[in-house]
Short mmCIF file of N, CA and C in Angstrom, two decimals:
data_model
loop_
_atom_site.label_atom_id
_atom_site.label_comp_id
_atom_site.label_asym_id
_atom_site.label_seq_id
_atom_site.Cartn_x
_atom_site.Cartn_y
_atom_site.Cartn_z
N ARG A 784 -20.93 -9.48 -29.34
CA ARG A 784 -19.54 -9.81 -28.99
C ARG A 784 -20.09 -10.93 -29.34
N ILE A 785 -17.22 -10.95 -29.15
CA ILE A 785 -17.31 -12.38 -29.54
C ILE A 785 -16.00 -12.30 -29.14
N GLU A 786 -15.58 -13.83 -28.36
CA GLU A 786 -14.40 -14.13 -27.14
C GLU A 786 -14.30 -14.84 -27.23
N LEU A 787 -12.58 -14.68 -27.32
CA LEU A 787 -11.51 -16.13 -27.44
C LEU A 787 -10.55 -15.79 -27.28
N SER A 788 -10.56 -17.21 -25.96
CA SER A 788 -9.70 -17.67 -25.15
C SER A 788 -8.77 -18.92 -24.66
N HIS A 789 -8.26 -18.73 -24.93
CA HIS A 789 -6.13 -19.38 -24.16
C HIS A 789 -5.67 -19.57 -23.85
N ARG A 790 -5.78 -21.30 -22.32
CA ARG A 790 -4.84 -20.50 -21.56
C ARG A 790 -4.07 -22.41 -22.07
N THR A 791 -2.98 -21.85 -21.19
CA THR A 791 -1.92 -23.55 -20.55
C THR A 791 -1.47 -23.11 -19.61
N LYS A 792 -0.51 -23.70 -19.25
CA LYS A 792 -0.09 -23.66 -17.84
C LYS A 792 0.94 -22.03 -17.58
N ASN A 793 1.96 -21.92 -18.52
CA ASN A 793 2.61 -21.10 -18.41
C ASN A 793 1.46 -19.83 -19.68
N THR A 794 1.00 -19.56 -20.77
CA THR A 794 0.54 -18.86 -21.05
C THR A 794 -1.90 -18.22 -20.42
N GLU A 795 -1.79 -16.84 -20.80
CA GLU A 795 -2.84 -16.38 -20.85
C GLU A 795 -3.15 -15.87 -22.21
N LEU A 796 -4.40 -15.95 -22.77
CA LEU A 796 -4.58 -15.03 -23.95
C LEU A 796 -5.86 -15.09 -24.10
N LYS A 797 -6.52 -13.25 -24.30
CA LYS A 797 -7.91 -13.16 -24.69
C LYS A 797 -8.38 -12.11 -26.06
N ILE A 798 -8.94 -13.04 -26.68
CA ILE A 798 -9.13 -11.96 -27.59
C ILE A 798 -11.07 -11.25 -28.10
N PHE A 799 -11.05 -10.63 -27.91
CA PHE A 799 -12.54 -9.63 -28.02
C PHE A 799 -12.60 -8.72 -29.03
N GLY A 800 -14.27 -8.74 -29.19
CA GLY A 800 -15.34 -7.36 -30.27
C GLY A 800 -16.47 -7.67 -29.50
N VAL A 801 -16.51 -5.92 -30.16
CA VAL A 801 -17.87 -6.04 -29.74
C VAL A 801 -18.79 -5.00 -30.49
N THR A 802 -19.35 -4.77 -31.10
CA THR A 802 -20.59 -3.84 -31.61
C THR A 802 -21.63 -3.86 -31.53
N THR A 803 -22.46 -2.35 -31.41
CA THR A 803 -24.10 -1.69 -31.06
C THR A 803 -24.66 -1.08 -31.76
N ASP A 804 -24.70 -1.22 -32.39
CA ASP A 804 -25.95 -0.19 -33.02
C ASP A 804 -26.60 1.33 -31.94
N SER A 805 -27.37 1.46 -33.13
CA SER A 805 -27.68 2.95 -32.35
C SER A 805 -28.25 3.40 -31.53
N THR A 806 -28.89 1.41 -31.73
CA THR A 806 -29.68 1.39 -31.22
C THR A 806 -30.42 0.36 -29.65
N PHE A 807 -29.23 0.50 -29.42
CA PHE A 807 -28.76 -0.06 -28.23
C PHE A 807 -28.64 -0.15 -26.94
N THR A 808 -29.80 -0.46 -26.16
CA THR A 808 -29.75 0.26 -24.83
C THR A 808 -29.28 -0.98 -24.24
N ASN A 809 -28.54 -0.96 -22.90
CA ASN A 809 -28.22 -1.50 -22.17
C ASN A 809 -27.95 -1.17 -20.66
N SER A 810 -28.12 -0.57 -19.72
CA SER A 810 -27.88 -0.03 -18.75
C SER A 810 -26.46 -0.17 -18.07
N SER A 811 -27.40 -2.33 -18.04
CA SER A 811 -25.35 -2.72 -16.94
C SER A 811 -24.37 -3.53 -17.99
N SER A 812 -24.43 -3.14 -19.39
CA SER A 812 -23.64 -2.85 -20.62
C SER A 812 -22.06 -2.43 -20.34
N PRO A 813 -20.91 -2.47 -20.61
CA PRO A 813 -19.90 -0.98 -20.06
C PRO A 813 -19.56 -1.19 -21.62
N VAL A 814 -20.21 -1.07 -22.42
CA VAL A 814 -20.36 -0.93 -24.62
C VAL A 814 -21.74 -0.16 -24.32
N ARG A 815 -21.68 1.11 -24.79
CA ARG A 815 -22.49 1.85 -25.22
C ARG A 815 -23.18 1.74 -25.86
N SER A 816 -24.25 2.70 -26.06
CA SER A 816 -25.11 2.24 -28.28
C SER A 816 -23.55 3.49 -29.44
N GLY A 817 -24.46 2.60 -30.24
CA GLY A 817 -23.09 2.95 -31.67
C GLY A 817 -21.39 2.83 -31.56
N ARG A 818 -20.92 2.18 -29.99
CA ARG A 818 -20.08 2.04 -30.12
C ARG A 818 -19.19 0.18 -31.37
N SER A 819 -17.92 0.88 -30.85
CA SER A 819 -17.49 -0.84 -31.36
C SER A 819 -15.87 -0.97 -30.92
N GLN A 820 -15.43 -2.63 -30.42
CA GLN A 820 -14.61 -2.35 -29.33
C GLN A 820 -13.49 -3.10 -29.83
N PHE A 821 -13.32 -3.42 -29.71
CA PHE A 821 -12.33 -4.49 -29.80
C PHE A 821 -10.87 -4.34 -29.36
N GLY A 822 -9.89 -5.84 -28.56
CA GLY A 822 -9.17 -5.91 -27.37
C GLY A 822 -7.94 -7.14 -28.00
N ALA A 823 -7.13 -6.84 -26.55
CA ALA A 823 -6.97 -8.78 -26.62
C ALA A 823 -5.49 -8.25 -24.31
N LYS A 824 -5.27 -9.44 -24.54
CA LYS A 824 -4.89 -9.69 -23.07
C LYS A 824 -3.91 -10.77 -23.17
N GLY A 825 -2.89 -10.72 -23.28
CA GLY A 825 -2.14 -11.46 -22.22
C GLY A 825 -0.98 -12.12 -21.29
N LYS A 826 -0.55 -13.30 -21.03
CA LYS A 826 0.04 -13.19 -19.90
C LYS A 826 1.24 -14.13 -19.83
N TYR A 827 2.22 -14.06 -19.49
CA TYR A 827 3.19 -15.14 -20.15
C TYR A 827 3.75 -14.97 -18.61
N LYS A 828 4.14 -16.98 -18.81
CA LYS A 828 3.96 -16.29 -16.33
C LYS A 828 5.63 -17.99 -17.22
N PHE A 829 7.00 -17.44 -15.99
CA PHE A 829 8.09 -17.90 -16.20
C PHE A 829 9.13 -17.35 -14.80
N ASN A 830 8.94 -18.26 -14.28
CA ASN A 830 10.01 -18.60 -12.98
C ASN A 830 9.18 -17.77 -11.78
N LYS A 831 9.98 -17.00 -11.69
CA LYS A 831 8.96 -15.97 -10.85
C LYS A 831 8.07 -14.66 -10.97
N SER A 832 8.08 -15.21 -12.95
CA SER A 832 8.29 -13.28 -12.89
C SER A 832 6.98 -13.78 -14.23
N SER A 833 6.29 -12.87 -14.18
CA SER A 833 5.50 -12.29 -15.18
C SER A 833 4.97 -11.14 -16.59
N ILE A 834 5.32 -12.15 -17.30
CA ILE A 834 5.07 -10.72 -18.94
C ILE A 834 3.22 -10.40 -19.19
N LEU A 835 2.84 -9.10 -18.50
CA LEU A 835 1.71 -8.59 -19.04
C LEU A 835 2.03 -8.02 -20.43
N GLY A 836 0.26 -7.12 -20.44
CA GLY A 836 0.25 -6.60 -21.95
C GLY A 836 -0.98 -6.49 -22.65
N GLU A 837 -1.97 -5.43 -22.77
CA GLU A 837 -3.31 -5.16 -22.66
C GLU A 837 -3.54 -4.22 -23.64
N TYR A 838 -4.42 -3.78 -25.37
CA TYR A 838 -4.64 -3.23 -25.95
C TYR A 838 -6.28 -3.16 -25.66
N ILE A 839 -7.24 -2.60 -25.73
CA ILE A 839 -7.65 -1.59 -25.98
C ILE A 839 -8.13 -0.99 -27.86
N TYR A 840 -9.55 -0.59 -27.87
CA TYR A 840 -9.26 0.02 -29.35
C TYR A 840 -11.15 0.25 -29.67
N SER A 841 -10.97 1.03 -29.17
CA SER A 841 -13.31 1.28 -29.09
C SER A 841 -12.94 2.81 -30.50
N ILE A 842 -14.09 2.89 -31.33
CA ILE A 842 -15.17 4.06 -31.13
C ILE A 842 -15.84 4.11 -31.79
N ASN A 843 -16.59 5.30 -31.90
CA ASN A 843 -17.62 5.66 -31.78
C ASN A 843 -18.15 5.54 -34.20
N ASP A 844 -19.54 4.09 -34.19
CA ASP A 844 -19.97 4.27 -35.40
C ASP A 844 -20.16 5.70 -35.50
N GLY A 845 -20.81 7.00 -34.46
CA GLY A 845 -21.27 7.83 -35.49
C GLY A 845 -20.72 8.55 -35.59
N THR A 846 -19.99 8.87 -34.96
CA THR A 846 -18.71 10.54 -35.01
C THR A 846 -17.51 9.83 -35.74
N THR A 847 -17.26 8.95 -35.73
CA THR A 847 -16.08 7.77 -35.75
C THR A 847 -15.21 8.88 -34.43
N SER A 848 -15.17 9.16 -34.19
CA SER A 848 -14.19 9.21 -33.06
C SER A 848 -13.58 8.36 -31.67
N LYS A 849 -12.18 7.79 -32.00
CA LYS A 849 -11.53 6.85 -31.67
C LYS A 849 -10.90 6.67 -30.74
N ARG A 850 -10.75 5.94 -29.83
CA ARG A 850 -9.81 5.81 -28.38
C ARG A 850 -9.14 4.36 -28.11
N GLU A 851 -7.98 4.35 -28.25
CA GLU A 851 -6.35 3.41 -28.50
C GLU A 851 -6.62 4.32 -26.81
N GLY A 852 -5.42 2.69 -26.21
CA GLY A 852 -4.82 2.19 -25.26
C GLY A 852 -4.27 0.73 -25.28
N ALA A 853 -2.55 0.14 -24.35
CA ALA A 853 -2.22 -0.12 -25.04
C ALA A 853 -1.45 -0.48 -22.71
N MET A 854 -1.03 -1.58 -22.88
CA MET A 854 0.04 -1.99 -21.85
C MET A 854 0.05 -3.11 -21.17
N ALA A 855 1.77 -2.29 -20.76
CA ALA A 855 2.96 -3.84 -20.99
C ALA A 855 3.21 -3.80 -19.04
N GLY A 856 3.15 -4.70 -19.35
CA GLY A 856 4.41 -4.22 -17.13
C GLY A 856 5.18 -5.96 -17.55
N VAL A 857 5.77 -5.48 -16.67
CA VAL A 857 6.45 -7.34 -15.44
C VAL A 857 6.24 -6.96 -14.66
N ALA A 858 5.87 -7.95 -13.70
CA ALA A 858 5.19 -8.75 -12.21
C ALA A 858 6.25 -10.15 -11.85
N THR A 859 6.07 -9.89 -10.38
CA THR A 859 7.35 -10.70 -9.53
C THR A 859 6.43 -10.87 -8.61
N HIS A 860 6.58 -12.42 -8.95
CA HIS A 860 6.30 -13.03 -7.76
C HIS A 860 6.64 -13.83 -6.44
N SER A 861 7.07 -13.18 -5.66
CA SER A 861 7.05 -13.80 -4.42
C SER A 861 6.56 -15.54 -3.34
N MET A 862 7.17 -16.26 -3.60
CA MET A 862 7.01 -17.28 -2.29
C MET A 862 7.37 -17.05 -1.25
N ASN A 863 7.23 -17.44 -0.22
CA ASN A 863 6.86 -17.69 0.91
C ASN A 863 8.08 -19.17 1.50
#
């Protein structure tokens, strides 16, 4: 597993990757045996809003079945 993070006052970024072989066993791991997963998350804050984004790619190395997902959004923050 590898994970890189970067944070500034207004920006948060994270990218990650993990690969397991077919003999991997760990019941508490979110990644099952024989899979590879890669992804990225990000957030940029400005004024009272944030832009958010996330992407994940997962493949079963034995069957080559794939999953992909992405999310993007805008969040507003109200302060009293």
